[in-house]
XYZ file of C-alpha atoms in Angstrom:
400
model
C -15.023 -76.956 -41.547
C -17.284 -79.387 -39.680
C -18.724 -78.881 -36.219
C -16.179 -81.201 -34.589
C -13.235 -79.051 -35.679
C -15.041 -75.879 -34.592
C -15.558 -77.345 -31.117
C -11.835 -78.213 -30.814
C -10.800 -74.703 -31.867
C -13.275 -73.119 -29.438
C -11.919 -75.223 -26.563
C -8.335 -74.310 -27.466
C -9.156 -70.592 -27.579
C -10.995 -70.849 -24.260
C -8.041 -72.558 -22.556
C -5.635 -69.966 -23.961
C -7.861 -67.136 -22.765
C -8.136 -68.571 -19.258
C -4.364 -69.029 -19.105
C -3.720 -65.420 -20.128
C -6.301 -64.178 -17.643
C -4.741 -66.131 -14.779
C -1.183 -65.070 -15.665
C -2.187 -61.441 -15.996
C -2.637 -61.036 -12.253
C 0.563 -62.872 -11.340
C 3.632 -60.798 -10.414
C 6.566 -60.992 -12.795
C 9.110 -63.518 -11.456
C 12.424 -62.095 -10.328
C 15.403 -62.948 -12.501
C 18.231 -63.987 -10.189
C 20.688 -64.647 -13.001
C 24.166 -63.297 -12.056
C 24.765 -61.304 -15.238
C 27.015 -58.612 -13.717
C 25.934 -56.361 -16.554
C 25.757 -52.595 -16.119
C 22.608 -52.604 -18.250
C 20.668 -54.969 -15.962
C 18.508 -53.748 -13.105
C 17.905 -57.277 -11.869
C 19.314 -58.254 -8.431
C 22.696 -59.440 -9.707
C 23.300 -56.738 -12.281
C 25.659 -53.761 -11.903
C 23.318 -50.962 -12.959
C 23.400 -49.172 -9.566
C 27.173 -49.493 -9.245
C 27.626 -48.118 -12.762
C 25.447 -45.111 -11.953
C 27.411 -44.363 -8.771
C 30.868 -45.289 -10.090
C 32.024 -41.773 -10.961
C 31.148 -40.439 -7.497
C 32.322 -43.573 -5.702
C 35.813 -43.612 -7.187
C 36.172 -39.816 -7.271
C 38.542 -40.398 -10.157
C 38.226 -40.504 -13.913
C 36.555 -43.775 -14.951
C 37.164 -45.037 -18.467
C 34.872 -47.895 -19.457
C 36.378 -50.519 -21.739
C 33.394 -51.707 -23.720
C 34.435 -52.832 -27.186
C 37.845 -54.443 -26.669
C 39.411 -57.196 -24.640
C 41.880 -56.147 -21.939
C 44.714 -57.276 -24.196
C 43.508 -55.217 -27.148
C 42.979 -52.123 -25.027
C 46.196 -52.239 -22.986
C 48.356 -53.290 -25.914
C 47.095 -50.300 -27.898
C 48.244 -48.055 -25.013
C 51.745 -49.492 -24.890
C 54.549 -47.244 -26.149
C 57.099 -49.578 -27.705
C 59.543 -46.895 -28.844
C 63.193 -47.544 -28.201
C 64.306 -46.611 -24.690
C 60.680 -45.975 -23.676
C 58.792 -49.277 -23.384
C 56.044 -48.135 -21.064
C 52.329 -47.450 -21.108
C 50.807 -44.147 -22.152
C 48.245 -44.495 -19.365
C 48.619 -44.810 -15.609
C 46.069 -46.040 -13.113
C 44.118 -49.105 -11.999
C 42.508 -51.791 -14.130
C 39.187 -53.036 -12.669
C 37.067 -56.092 -13.424
C 33.946 -57.309 -11.591
C 32.374 -60.572 -12.730
C 30.740 -63.771 -11.552
C 33.248 -66.079 -13.215
C 36.427 -65.933 -15.224
C 35.780 -63.609 -18.160
C 39.404 -62.713 -18.932
C 41.340 -64.844 -21.398
C 44.914 -65.927 -20.672
C 46.513 -63.485 -23.130
C 44.591 -60.589 -21.590
C 45.575 -61.690 -18.087
C 49.238 -61.727 -19.078
C 48.834 -58.219 -20.485
C 47.217 -57.062 -17.224
C 50.158 -58.444 -15.231
C 52.544 -56.673 -17.598
C 50.529 -53.474 -17.113
C 50.835 -53.857 -13.312
C 54.549 -54.553 -13.547
C 55.033 -51.064 -15.022
C 53.881 -49.363 -11.821
C 50.098 -49.694 -12.263
C 47.452 -51.620 -10.314
C 44.623 -54.066 -10.895
C 41.481 -54.591 -8.825
C 39.741 -57.903 -9.626
C 36.566 -58.973 -7.839
C 35.719 -62.416 -9.181
C 34.584 -65.814 -7.978
C 36.921 -67.625 -10.341
C 40.299 -66.168 -11.222
C 42.337 -67.069 -14.315
C 44.796 -69.885 -13.706
C 47.573 -67.765 -15.212
C 47.068 -65.238 -12.426
C 46.924 -67.806 -9.626
C 50.084 -69.530 -10.849
C 51.968 -66.257 -11.257
C 51.136 -65.083 -7.721
C 51.417 -68.555 -6.138
C 48.020 -68.412 -4.534
C 45.184 -70.941 -4.427
C 41.438 -70.443 -4.485
C 38.957 -72.795 -2.878
C 35.181 -73.080 -3.048
C 33.066 -73.972 -0.048
C 30.469 -76.302 -1.562
C 28.347 -76.336 1.594
C 25.194 -74.295 0.769
C 24.963 -71.083 2.783
C 22.022 -68.764 3.218
C 24.342 -65.844 3.858
C 27.986 -64.874 4.252
C 29.403 -62.218 6.551
C 32.274 -60.062 5.308
C 34.409 -57.474 7.057
C 37.640 -55.535 6.670
C 40.874 -56.703 8.282
C 41.886 -53.144 9.193
C 39.707 -52.153 12.126
C 40.569 -48.502 11.572
C 38.638 -48.613 8.298
C 35.617 -50.474 9.663
C 34.808 -52.943 12.413
C 31.347 -53.749 11.107
C 30.345 -57.027 9.516
C 28.107 -57.018 6.463
C 25.845 -59.875 5.368
C 25.521 -60.962 1.740
C 23.416 -63.611 0.012
C 26.116 -65.351 -1.997
C 25.238 -69.025 -2.236
C 28.569 -70.820 -2.564
C 31.517 -69.075 -0.909
C 34.963 -68.724 -2.476
C 38.082 -67.803 -0.538
C 41.868 -67.858 -0.712
C 43.107 -71.118 0.806
C 46.818 -70.513 0.167
C 48.749 -67.257 -0.115
C 52.334 -66.037 0.080
C 52.221 -64.685 3.616
C 55.608 -62.959 3.267
C 54.467 -60.712 0.413
C 50.673 -60.836 0.513
C 48.683 -58.506 2.720
C 45.262 -59.627 3.958
C 42.678 -56.867 3.601
C 39.416 -58.672 4.350
C 37.721 -61.762 5.713
C 34.459 -63.641 5.457
C 32.653 -66.358 7.380
C 29.484 -68.426 7.283
C 27.455 -70.082 9.978
C 29.223 -73.371 9.309
C 32.756 -72.100 8.660
C 35.302 -70.032 10.515
C 37.144 -67.013 9.221
C 38.286 -67.169 5.595
C 40.412 -64.739 3.567
C 38.449 -63.073 0.758
C 40.396 -59.835 0.027
C 44.161 -59.539 -0.426
C 46.803 -57.156 -1.708
C 49.614 -58.782 -3.708
C 52.676 -56.830 -4.892
C 53.782 -57.625 -8.431
C 57.065 -56.034 -9.507
C 56.373 -52.264 -9.559
C 52.607 -52.480 -8.953
C 49.883 -54.137 -6.877
C 46.973 -56.479 -7.467
C 43.866 -56.321 -5.271
C 41.947 -59.604 -5.397
C 38.463 -60.003 -3.962
C 36.270 -63.131 -4.032
C 32.817 -61.626 -3.343
C 31.723 -59.669 -6.434
C 28.116 -59.789 -5.133
C 29.059 -56.811 -2.970
C 28.839 -54.659 -6.122
C 25.457 -55.929 -7.350
C 22.166 -54.028 -7.273
C 20.595 -56.234 -4.625
C 23.395 -55.878 -2.093
C 24.143 -52.200 -2.712
C 20.519 -51.336 -1.935
C 20.238 -53.662 1.047
C 20.638 -51.944 4.423
C 24.136 -50.468 4.788
C 25.965 -52.929 2.540
C 27.052 -50.078 0.272
C 29.488 -49.126 3.058
C 31.356 -52.408 2.550
C 31.683 -51.593 -1.164
C 33.033 -48.160 -0.304
C 35.588 -49.774 2.012
C 36.725 -52.085 -0.776
C 37.272 -49.364 -3.360
C 39.007 -47.171 -0.777
C 42.073 -49.387 -1.229
C 42.347 -48.495 -4.897
C 45.247 -46.045 -5.290
C 44.709 -42.610 -6.765
C 44.769 -42.378 -10.497
C 42.592 -43.143 -13.463
C 40.232 -46.132 -13.430
C 40.006 -48.473 -16.432
C 36.862 -50.553 -15.892
C 36.409 -53.644 -18.057
C 33.068 -55.422 -18.308
C 32.417 -57.500 -21.391
C 28.664 -56.990 -21.066
C 28.721 -53.239 -21.691
C 27.590 -53.592 -25.296
C 26.892 -57.307 -25.483
C 23.389 -58.528 -24.880
C 22.910 -61.203 -22.281
C 23.512 -64.666 -23.720
C 20.300 -66.633 -23.707
C 20.303 -70.048 -22.073
C 17.717 -71.280 -24.540
C 18.823 -74.136 -26.850
C 17.203 -72.111 -29.656
C 19.445 -69.080 -29.127
C 21.444 -69.637 -32.318
C 18.277 -69.864 -34.409
C 16.940 -66.657 -32.811
C 20.233 -64.901 -33.578
C 20.023 -65.671 -37.314
C 17.211 -63.796 -39.158
C 16.952 -66.409 -41.915
C 16.737 -69.325 -39.476
C 14.275 -67.426 -37.309
C 12.001 -66.772 -40.292
C 12.288 -70.404 -41.384
C 11.391 -71.549 -37.872
C 8.246 -69.426 -37.725
C 7.295 -70.477 -41.256
C 7.668 -74.117 -40.270
C 5.516 -73.668 -37.162
C 2.798 -71.919 -39.194
C 2.942 -74.666 -41.818
C 2.545 -77.374 -39.175
C -0.468 -75.568 -37.671
C -2.097 -75.217 -41.086
C -1.437 -78.884 -41.806
C -2.980 -79.906 -38.486
C -6.098 -77.825 -39.120
C -6.683 -79.180 -42.621
C -5.714 -82.703 -41.628
C -8.323 -82.609 -38.877
C -10.914 -81.611 -41.467
C -10.067 -84.038 -44.268
C -9.194 -87.626 -43.513
C -7.650 -89.773 -46.218
C -10.089 -92.529 -47.071
C -8.821 -96.054 -47.544
C -7.937 -96.710 -51.174
C -9.080 -100.197 -52.196
C -6.557 -102.444 -53.893
C -7.722 -103.165 -57.448
C -6.030 -106.169 -58.936
C -5.091 -105.841 -62.622
C -7.069 -107.839 -65.173
C -5.536 -111.218 -65.835
C -4.465 -112.286 -69.301
C -6.728 -115.290 -69.918
C -5.610 -115.938 -73.494
C -3.147 -118.646 -72.516
C -5.632 -120.274 -70.151
C -8.295 -120.145 -72.831
C -5.957 -121.744 -75.358
C -5.055 -124.519 -72.940
C -8.694 -125.164 -72.220
C -9.627 -125.392 -75.895
C -6.613 -127.592 -76.591
C -7.490 -129.929 -73.754
C -11.073 -130.070 -75.037
C -9.959 -131.178 -78.489
C -7.490 -133.630 -77.019
C -10.050 -135.184 -74.695
C -12.522 -135.529 -77.572
C -9.855 -137.384 -79.549
C -10.450 -135.258 -82.654
C -6.833 -135.352 -83.769
C -7.652 -134.626 -87.398
C -9.279 -131.306 -86.455
C -6.290 -130.355 -84.283
C -3.852 -131.188 -87.116
C -5.875 -129.085 -89.559
C -5.855 -126.092 -87.221
C -2.115 -126.487 -86.609
C -1.508 -126.459 -90.399
C -3.820 -123.456 -90.902
C -2.008 -121.526 -88.094
C 1.401 -122.404 -89.580
C 0.524 -121.345 -93.139
C -1.084 -118.103 -91.904
C 2.067 -117.338 -89.954
C 4.195 -117.894 -93.081
C 1.997 -115.619 -95.206
C 1.911 -112.864 -92.602
C 5.550 -112.830 -91.497
C 7.397 -113.840 -94.657
C 4.898 -112.884 -97.423
C 5.201 -116.303 -99.114
C 2.374 -117.756 -101.127
C 1.152 -121.026 -99.517
C -1.261 -122.130 -102.229
C 1.228 -124.738 -103.479
C 3.602 -126.476 -101.084
C 6.175 -127.459 -103.701
C 9.933 -127.167 -104.162
C 9.638 -123.439 -104.949
C 7.836 -122.890 -101.604
C 10.493 -124.923 -99.780
C 13.331 -122.874 -101.299
C 11.735 -119.473 -100.492
C 10.972 -120.491 -96.893
C 14.519 -121.792 -96.474
C 16.025 -118.488 -97.623
C 13.708 -116.288 -95.550
C 13.778 -118.236 -92.301
C 17.330 -119.621 -92.459
C 16.002 -122.931 -91.175
C 17.418 -126.269 -92.303
C 16.050 -127.152 -95.741
C 15.691 -130.836 -94.760
C 13.412 -129.861 -91.819
C 11.250 -127.762 -94.154
C 10.999 -130.648 -96.684
C 9.938 -133.054 -93.904
C 7.249 -130.631 -92.680
C 5.877 -130.088 -96.205
C 5.855 -133.865 -96.771
C 3.874 -134.389 -93.526
C 1.349 -131.680 -94.458
C 0.838 -133.130 -97.964
C 0.522 -136.663 -96.604
C -2.137 -135.502 -94.124
C -4.065 -133.706 -96.827
C -3.917 -136.809 -99.054
C -4.881 -138.960 -96.046
C -1.701 -140.995 -96.275
C -1.244 -141.495 -92.566
C -1.315 -144.120 -89.914
C -2.136 -143.279 -86.294
C -3.610 -139.771 -86.065
C -2.117 -139.184 -82.605
C 1.373 -139.984 -83.878
C 0.831 -137.706 -86.912
C -0.224 -134.883 -84.586
C 2.966 -135.220 -82.546
C 5.209 -135.367 -85.661
C 3.558 -132.335 -87.358
C 3.607 -130.289 -84.087
C 7.326 -131.054 -83.613
C 8.134 -130.177 -87.239
C 6.237 -126.859 -87.029
C 8.009 -125.826 -83.854
C 11.405 -126.423 -85.515
C 10.515 -123.929 -88.247
C 8.768 -121.281 -86.142
C 11.109 -121.284 -83.108
């Protein structure tokens, strides 16, 4: 490792050390995520409410932690002939930031209420199945609010207003005034009184709907006297057993990270870390060893053809046609001896016949070539240039 790489690593370690030192003295940021989980002690968790639930309700509280409302309530339904009722009696409770009850479960809850039971739902967003069944409408005030005041409609219970940090405010904009009883109101600095707590009869039971679940969170229960408002809310719950559903009892909080699926799979998590380590190792070694430029080496050229052309042109320019003819004849006869194993000492009829059989060439062409070779050797020729052309053409007919 050269000195340049060592300097880079030292600088990186120094920056990392300074960052850790600076962050060490910083207070841990507060997590304001509205988890509504009984396991969370953050501001919008339900840890405090869960710890005080048994004393607050003064009734038996059964926590539904591993099943959906449908699965739990359906398992408690006695479908025997002439019975058709639930084995349990009491109030179903759910406290959540948004809609965490599926449609099938909501229908089962309504069926549970219709058999003389109750349901207390404190949510910002209610299932559409519920709203349609009760003919009520929910509206959100999208004007940002620093705080919202809430109070009970019955002055005999409490005349005090309680302040909550809720952000956006939700309220009931339309209700069945003939059957629905208003139990509570809310207001902001920019809005007048709004309905946030109602009692709705449903066949043989009642539903208690509340739009400010923040009243049950850690932050608001421990702030001033806000716990009194929570006590006032639960005071409307009829006597009987409590069946409290919160899907986060056993489930861990869902991460908002785009890598959450990879973290949830051990194999993918290991592969991710292995990839990161591999990239770091590659960067370190790549910084040390640079790939030098590889020169382009051209392959050696085949100069045989060029050489032959040069020699041929030399003979041709010199006008030594006799020498060229002799070399052509020597090359031809050597080719015949090597390829066809024919004796070329005598170019007679026997030679012509053997060459005809072995090459398959026209016998007349072979006779003409032999005649030209013998004439040249006996010096029976006219123009040497014309003889060269005739012999070259005759040879190519036999060899090609």
